[in-house]
Amino acid sequence: MTELIKGISRRTLLARSAGAAVAGSIAMPYVARAQARTPVTLAIQFFARGDYAHVYLARERGYYAEQGLDVTFKHVLGNALAMQTLTAGNADIIHADIVQMLQLQGKTPDPQMRAVAMISDKLALSLFFQKGKGINTPKDLEGRSIVDSPGSTAPFIFNMFAKANGIDVNKVTWKNAAATAKVAMMLQAQADAVAIYLPAKPGIESKLPAGQEIGALTFGDSVQIYGDGLITTEKYWKENKKNVQGFVRATMKGCKDSYADPKAAAEAISKHFPELNKDLAVKEMQIQATLGEGPYQKKNGLGHIDPDKMKATYEAVISVLGQPISKPVSEFFTNDAF
């Protein structure tokens, strides 16, 4: 070993030391930048599925890092849990239902929440049913039963859907089941229909026996109110505006890429959830692409919130859900995150 060291000239050692110093001077700013990224936690309203893949693709492609953010995702089971996670300070931003946000704000104004971007311009809540059992149109729901999870706003939003389609709500029965069991109730004919988001369709179809088909009636075809959005607290928005803006911009880039290439989105999320069926994830993202961009977004950009549609959503919570809200609708959304 000593002979080996002696065989290395002083000039060589100095050159190598200089090279290491240069390498360090190049690497250290990168490390510093990585360490300087601001941590942001996003809570997502449901378990991992293809329609949530846009954030994984955005992170994989470095869009959050470009904005100086180090983003972590956590999936929870339901909108209520997502909002509890936000209010408890265990998430900075959530992907959740705008109707339930407004309903909660009417009941519990503090902490105040604000939608900073729209994910689903079209209301994705749908009623799935087995074909061949007499349900072909919305009116056929009369005399039938619908199952959903306890605490869901679906029965209230159904009132709007019913009014638009001439359905007598008194002739429809609602049943409760856990979120993980309600689809099985419909498939086992313990309920005639199940209320669930439209991107769930490929997953439900994958469980059907040969020869069985399902149909869907989507509320957003008749009810012009908002679906899911990105929501934060007013305090976080005011104190971390730059971070929220960066998060929204990066997320919308992820949405755009995912709508254009759902296979890439499916690949991105499946790296973190290898149990996901990639083919189903592609189909789920394809459905989300039909929900995410409405006329207002096509004109103003993905994620932008239409003040008129937000007002209609706000008014529906008050008049249909019967939930008074003390603050004006302008307090619950902003387009300043773009």
Coordinates of C-alpha atoms in Angstrom, one line a residue:
M1 CA 0.0 0.0 0.0
T2 CA 2.9 2.4 0.9
E3 CA 4.6 1.6 -2.4
L4 CA 1.3 2.4 -4.2
I5 CA 1.1 5.7 -2.5
K6 CA 4.7 6.5 -3.3
G7 CA 3.9 5.7 -6.9
I8 CA 1.4 8.6 -7.1
S9 CA 3.2 11.8 -7.7
R10 CA 2.5 15.0 -5.8
R11 CA 1.2 16.6 -9.0
T12 CA -1.3 13.8 -9.4
L13 CA -2.6 14.1 -5.9
L14 CA -2.9 17.8 -6.3
A15 CA -4.8 17.4 -9.5
R16 CA -7.1 14.9 -8.0
S17 CA -7.7 17.1 -5.0
A18 CA -8.5 20.0 -7.3
G19 CA -10.9 17.8 -9.3
A20 CA -12.7 16.8 -6.1
A21 CA -12.9 20.5 -5.1
V22 CA -14.4 21.4 -8.4
A23 CA -16.8 18.5 -8.3
G24 CA -17.8 19.6 -4.8
S25 CA -18.4 23.1 -5.9
I26 CA -20.7 21.8 -8.6
A27 CA -22.5 19.3 -6.4
M28 CA -23.0 21.5 -3.4
P29 CA -25.3 24.1 -4.9
Y30 CA -27.5 21.3 -6.2
V31 CA -27.7 19.8 -2.7
A32 CA -28.4 23.2 -1.3
R33 CA -31.2 23.7 -3.7
A34 CA -32.7 20.3 -2.9
Q35 CA -32.5 21.1 0.8
A36 CA -34.0 24.5 0.3
R37 CA -37.2 23.1 -1.3
T38 CA -40.3 23.8 0.7
P39 CA -42.2 20.8 1.9
V40 CA -45.8 20.7 0.9
T41 CA -48.3 17.9 1.8
L42 CA -51.3 17.2 -0.4
A43 CA -54.1 15.0 1.0
I44 CA -56.2 13.3 -1.7
Q45 CA -59.8 12.4 -1.0
F46 CA -59.7 8.7 -2.0
F47 CA -57.3 5.8 -2.4
A48 CA -54.8 5.7 -5.3
R49 CA -56.5 5.5 -8.7
G50 CA -55.7 6.5 -12.2
D51 CA -57.6 9.7 -12.1
Y52 CA -55.2 11.0 -9.4
A53 CA -52.1 10.2 -11.4
H54 CA -51.6 13.7 -12.6
V55 CA -49.8 14.8 -9.4
Y56 CA -47.5 11.7 -9.6
L57 CA -46.6 12.6 -13.1
A58 CA -46.0 16.2 -12.2
R59 CA -43.7 15.2 -9.4
E60 CA -41.9 12.6 -11.6
R61 CA -41.3 15.2 -14.3
G62 CA -39.9 17.7 -11.8
Y63 CA -42.6 20.3 -12.1
Y64 CA -42.9 20.7 -8.3
A65 CA -39.1 20.8 -7.9
E66 CA -39.0 23.6 -10.6
Q67 CA -41.2 25.6 -8.3
G68 CA -39.0 25.0 -5.3
L69 CA -41.3 22.4 -3.7
D70 CA -40.8 19.0 -2.1
V71 CA -44.3 17.5 -2.4
T72 CA -45.7 14.5 -0.4
F73 CA -49.0 12.9 -1.2
K74 CA -51.3 11.1 1.3
H75 CA -54.5 9.3 0.4
V76 CA -57.4 9.3 2.8
L77 CA -60.8 7.6 2.6
G78 CA -63.4 10.3 1.9
N79 CA -63.8 14.1 1.6
A80 CA -64.6 14.5 5.3
L81 CA -61.3 12.9 6.3
A82 CA -59.4 15.1 3.7
M83 CA -60.9 18.2 5.3
Q84 CA -60.2 17.0 8.8
T85 CA -56.6 16.4 7.7
L86 CA -56.4 20.0 6.5
T87 CA -58.0 21.6 9.6
A88 CA -55.7 19.5 11.8
G89 CA -52.7 20.9 10.1
N90 CA -51.6 17.5 8.7
A91 CA -51.9 18.6 5.1
D92 CA -51.3 22.0 3.4
I93 CA -53.6 21.5 0.5
I94 CA -56.3 18.9 -0.3
H95 CA -57.9 17.5 -3.4
A96 CA -61.5 17.3 -2.3
D97 CA -65.2 18.1 -3.1
I98 CA -66.1 21.8 -3.3
V99 CA -69.7 21.2 -2.3
Q100 CA -68.6 19.5 0.9
M101 CA -66.1 22.3 1.6
L102 CA -68.8 24.9 1.4
Q103 CA -71.2 22.8 3.5
L104 CA -68.5 22.4 6.2
Q105 CA -67.7 26.2 6.1
G106 CA -71.4 26.9 6.7
K107 CA -71.3 24.7 9.8
T108 CA -67.8 25.4 11.0
P109 CA -66.4 28.7 9.6
D110 CA -63.0 28.3 11.2
P111 CA -60.5 27.7 9.8
Q112 CA -61.6 29.3 6.7
M113 CA -60.9 27.4 3.5
R114 CA -60.4 28.6 0.0
A115 CA -60.4 26.7 -3.4
V116 CA -57.3 27.7 -5.3
A117 CA -57.9 25.6 -8.5
M118 CA -60.6 23.4 -10.0
I119 CA -59.8 19.8 -10.8
S120 CA -63.2 18.7 -12.1
D121 CA -65.2 21.3 -13.9
K122 CA -67.9 18.7 -14.5
L123 CA -69.5 17.1 -11.4
A124 CA -68.3 13.5 -11.6
L125 CA -70.8 12.1 -9.0
S126 CA -72.8 9.4 -10.8
L127 CA -75.3 6.6 -10.1
F128 CA -74.2 3.2 -11.4
F129 CA -76.7 0.5 -12.0
Q130 CA -76.9 -3.0 -13.6
K131 CA -78.2 -2.9 -17.1
G132 CA -81.1 -5.1 -18.0
K133 CA -83.0 -4.4 -14.7
G134 CA -85.3 -1.7 -15.8
I135 CA -83.2 1.5 -15.3
N136 CA -82.6 3.2 -18.6
T137 CA -83.4 6.9 -17.9
P138 CA -83.3 9.1 -14.7
K139 CA -87.0 8.8 -14.3
D140 CA -86.6 5.0 -13.9
L141 CA -85.0 5.6 -10.5
E142 CA -88.4 6.1 -9.0
G143 CA -89.3 3.1 -6.8
R144 CA -85.7 2.2 -6.6
S145 CA -83.0 2.3 -3.9
I146 CA -79.6 4.0 -4.0
V147 CA -76.7 3.2 -1.7
D148 CA -73.9 5.6 -0.6
S149 CA -71.6 6.2 2.4
P150 CA -72.9 7.8 5.6
G151 CA -72.5 11.6 5.6
S152 CA -72.3 11.9 1.8
T153 CA -73.8 14.9 0.1
A154 CA -75.1 12.7 -2.8
P155 CA -78.7 12.5 -1.5
F156 CA -78.9 16.3 -1.4
I157 CA -77.3 16.8 -4.8
F158 CA -79.6 14.1 -6.1
N159 CA -82.5 16.6 -5.3
M160 CA -81.0 18.9 -8.0
F161 CA -80.6 16.0 -10.4
A162 CA -84.2 14.9 -9.7
K163 CA -85.6 18.4 -10.3
A164 CA -83.8 18.6 -13.6
N165 CA -85.1 15.2 -14.7
G166 CA -88.6 15.2 -13.3
I167 CA -88.0 12.6 -10.6
D168 CA -90.2 12.4 -7.5
V169 CA -87.5 12.2 -4.7
N170 CA -90.1 10.7 -2.4
K171 CA -90.2 7.6 -4.5
V172 CA -86.4 7.0 -4.1
T173 CA -84.9 5.2 -1.1
W174 CA -81.4 5.8 0.2
K175 CA -79.3 3.1 1.9
N176 CA -76.0 3.5 3.8
A177 CA -72.9 1.3 3.5
A178 CA -69.2 1.8 4.0
A179 CA -67.3 3.3 1.1
T180 CA -65.5 -0.1 0.5
A181 CA -68.8 -2.0 0.5
K182 CA -71.3 0.1 -1.4
V183 CA -70.4 -1.1 -4.9
A184 CA -70.8 -4.7 -3.8
M185 CA -74.3 -3.9 -2.6
M186 CA -75.3 -2.7 -6.0
L187 CA -73.7 -5.7 -7.8
Q188 CA -75.4 -8.1 -5.4
A189 CA -78.8 -6.5 -6.0
Q190 CA -79.1 -5.2 -2.4
A191 CA -79.5 -1.8 -3.9
D192 CA -80.5 -0.7 -7.4
A193 CA -77.9 1.9 -7.8
V194 CA -74.7 3.2 -6.1
A195 CA -73.5 6.8 -5.9
I196 CA -69.8 7.0 -6.8
Y197 CA -67.5 9.1 -8.9
L198 CA -67.5 8.4 -12.7
P199 CA -63.8 7.4 -12.9
A200 CA -64.7 4.4 -10.8
K201 CA -66.4 2.9 -13.8
P202 CA -63.5 0.9 -15.2
G203 CA -62.8 -0.7 -11.8
I204 CA -66.4 -1.7 -11.3
E205 CA -66.6 -3.1 -14.8
S206 CA -63.5 -5.2 -14.2
K207 CA -65.3 -7.0 -11.4
L208 CA -68.4 -7.9 -13.4
P209 CA -69.2 -11.5 -14.4
A210 CA -69.3 -12.4 -18.0
G211 CA -72.4 -11.0 -19.7
Q212 CA -73.2 -8.4 -17.0
E213 CA -73.0 -4.7 -17.8
I214 CA -73.4 -1.5 -15.9
G215 CA -74.8 1.9 -16.8
A216 CA -74.2 5.3 -15.3
L217 CA -76.2 8.5 -14.9
T218 CA -73.8 11.4 -14.2
F219 CA -75.1 14.3 -12.2
G220 CA -72.9 16.7 -14.1
D221 CA -74.9 16.1 -17.2
S222 CA -77.9 17.8 -15.5
V223 CA -76.5 19.8 -12.6
Q224 CA -74.1 22.7 -13.3
I225 CA -72.2 23.0 -10.1
Y226 CA -68.5 22.2 -9.3
G227 CA -66.9 18.9 -8.5
D228 CA -63.4 18.5 -7.0
G229 CA -60.8 21.2 -6.5
L230 CA -57.6 22.0 -4.7
I231 CA -58.4 23.6 -1.4
T232 CA -56.3 25.1 1.3
T233 CA -56.9 27.2 4.4
E234 CA -57.0 31.0 4.2
K235 CA -54.1 31.2 6.7
Y236 CA -51.9 29.0 4.5
W237 CA -52.9 30.8 1.4
K238 CA -52.0 34.2 2.8
E239 CA -48.7 33.1 4.4
N240 CA -47.5 30.9 1.6
K241 CA -49.0 32.4 -1.5
K242 CA -45.8 31.7 -3.6
N243 CA -45.8 28.1 -2.6
V244 CA -49.5 27.6 -3.4
Q245 CA -49.0 29.3 -6.8
G246 CA -46.1 27.0 -7.6
F247 CA -48.1 24.0 -6.5
V248 CA -51.1 24.9 -8.6
R249 CA -49.0 25.7 -11.7
A250 CA -47.1 22.4 -11.4
T251 CA -50.3 20.4 -10.9
M252 CA -51.9 21.9 -13.9
K253 CA -48.9 21.0 -16.0
G254 CA -49.3 17.5 -14.7
C255 CA -53.0 17.5 -15.6
K256 CA -52.3 18.7 -19.1
D257 CA -49.6 16.0 -19.6
S258 CA -51.8 13.3 -18.2
Y259 CA -54.8 14.2 -20.4
A260 CA -52.5 14.1 -23.4
D261 CA -50.7 10.9 -22.4
P262 CA -52.8 8.9 -19.9
K263 CA -50.4 5.9 -20.2
A264 CA -47.5 8.0 -18.9
A265 CA -49.7 9.1 -16.0
A266 CA -50.6 5.5 -15.2
E267 CA -46.9 4.5 -15.3
A268 CA -46.1 7.3 -12.9
I269 CA -48.6 6.4 -10.2
S270 CA -48.1 2.6 -10.6
K271 CA -44.4 3.1 -9.5
H272 CA -45.7 4.0 -6.1
F273 CA -48.7 1.6 -6.1
P274 CA -47.6 -1.5 -8.0
E275 CA -50.8 -3.2 -7.1
L276 CA -52.7 -0.9 -9.5
N277 CA -53.9 -2.3 -12.8
K278 CA -52.2 0.0 -15.4
D279 CA -54.8 -0.6 -18.0
L280 CA -57.6 0.5 -15.6
A281 CA -55.5 3.5 -14.5
V282 CA -55.3 4.6 -18.1
K283 CA -59.1 4.4 -18.5
E284 CA -59.6 6.2 -15.2
M285 CA -57.4 9.1 -16.4
Q286 CA -59.2 9.2 -19.8
I287 CA -62.5 9.7 -17.9
Q288 CA -60.9 12.4 -15.8
A289 CA -59.8 14.2 -18.9
T290 CA -63.5 14.5 -19.9
L291 CA -64.3 16.1 -16.5
G292 CA -61.4 18.4 -16.0
E293 CA -61.7 20.9 -18.8
G294 CA -65.0 22.8 -19.4
P295 CA -65.7 25.9 -21.5
Y296 CA -64.3 28.3 -18.9
Q297 CA -61.0 26.3 -18.6
K298 CA -60.6 26.1 -22.4
K299 CA -60.8 29.8 -22.5
N300 CA -58.8 30.7 -19.4
G301 CA -56.6 27.7 -18.7
L302 CA -56.8 24.4 -16.8
G303 CA -57.8 24.8 -13.2
H304 CA -59.3 28.3 -13.5
I305 CA -62.5 28.8 -11.5
D306 CA -65.5 30.2 -13.1
P307 CA -67.0 32.8 -10.7
D308 CA -70.5 32.2 -12.0
K309 CA -70.3 28.4 -11.6
M310 CA -68.8 28.8 -8.1
K311 CA -71.7 31.1 -7.2
A312 CA -74.2 28.5 -8.5
T313 CA -72.4 25.9 -6.3
Y314 CA -72.5 28.2 -3.3
E315 CA -76.2 28.9 -3.8
A316 CA -77.0 25.2 -4.2
V317 CA -75.4 24.5 -0.8
I318 CA -77.6 27.1 0.8
S319 CA -80.9 26.3 -1.0
V320 CA -80.7 22.6 -1.7
L321 CA -78.6 21.4 1.2
G322 CA -80.2 23.9 3.5
Q323 CA -76.9 25.1 4.9
P324 CA -76.6 28.8 5.6
I325 CA -73.1 30.3 4.9
S326 CA -72.3 33.6 6.6
K327 CA -69.5 34.7 4.3
P328 CA -69.9 35.7 0.6
V329 CA -68.9 33.3 -2.1
S330 CA -65.9 35.5 -3.0
E331 CA -64.3 34.4 0.3
F332 CA -64.1 30.8 -0.8
F333 CA -62.1 30.8 -4.0
T334 CA -59.4 32.6 -5.9
N335 CA -57.8 32.6 -9.4
D336 CA -54.7 34.4 -8.1
A337 CA -52.9 31.0 -7.8
F338 CA -52.2 31.0 -11.6

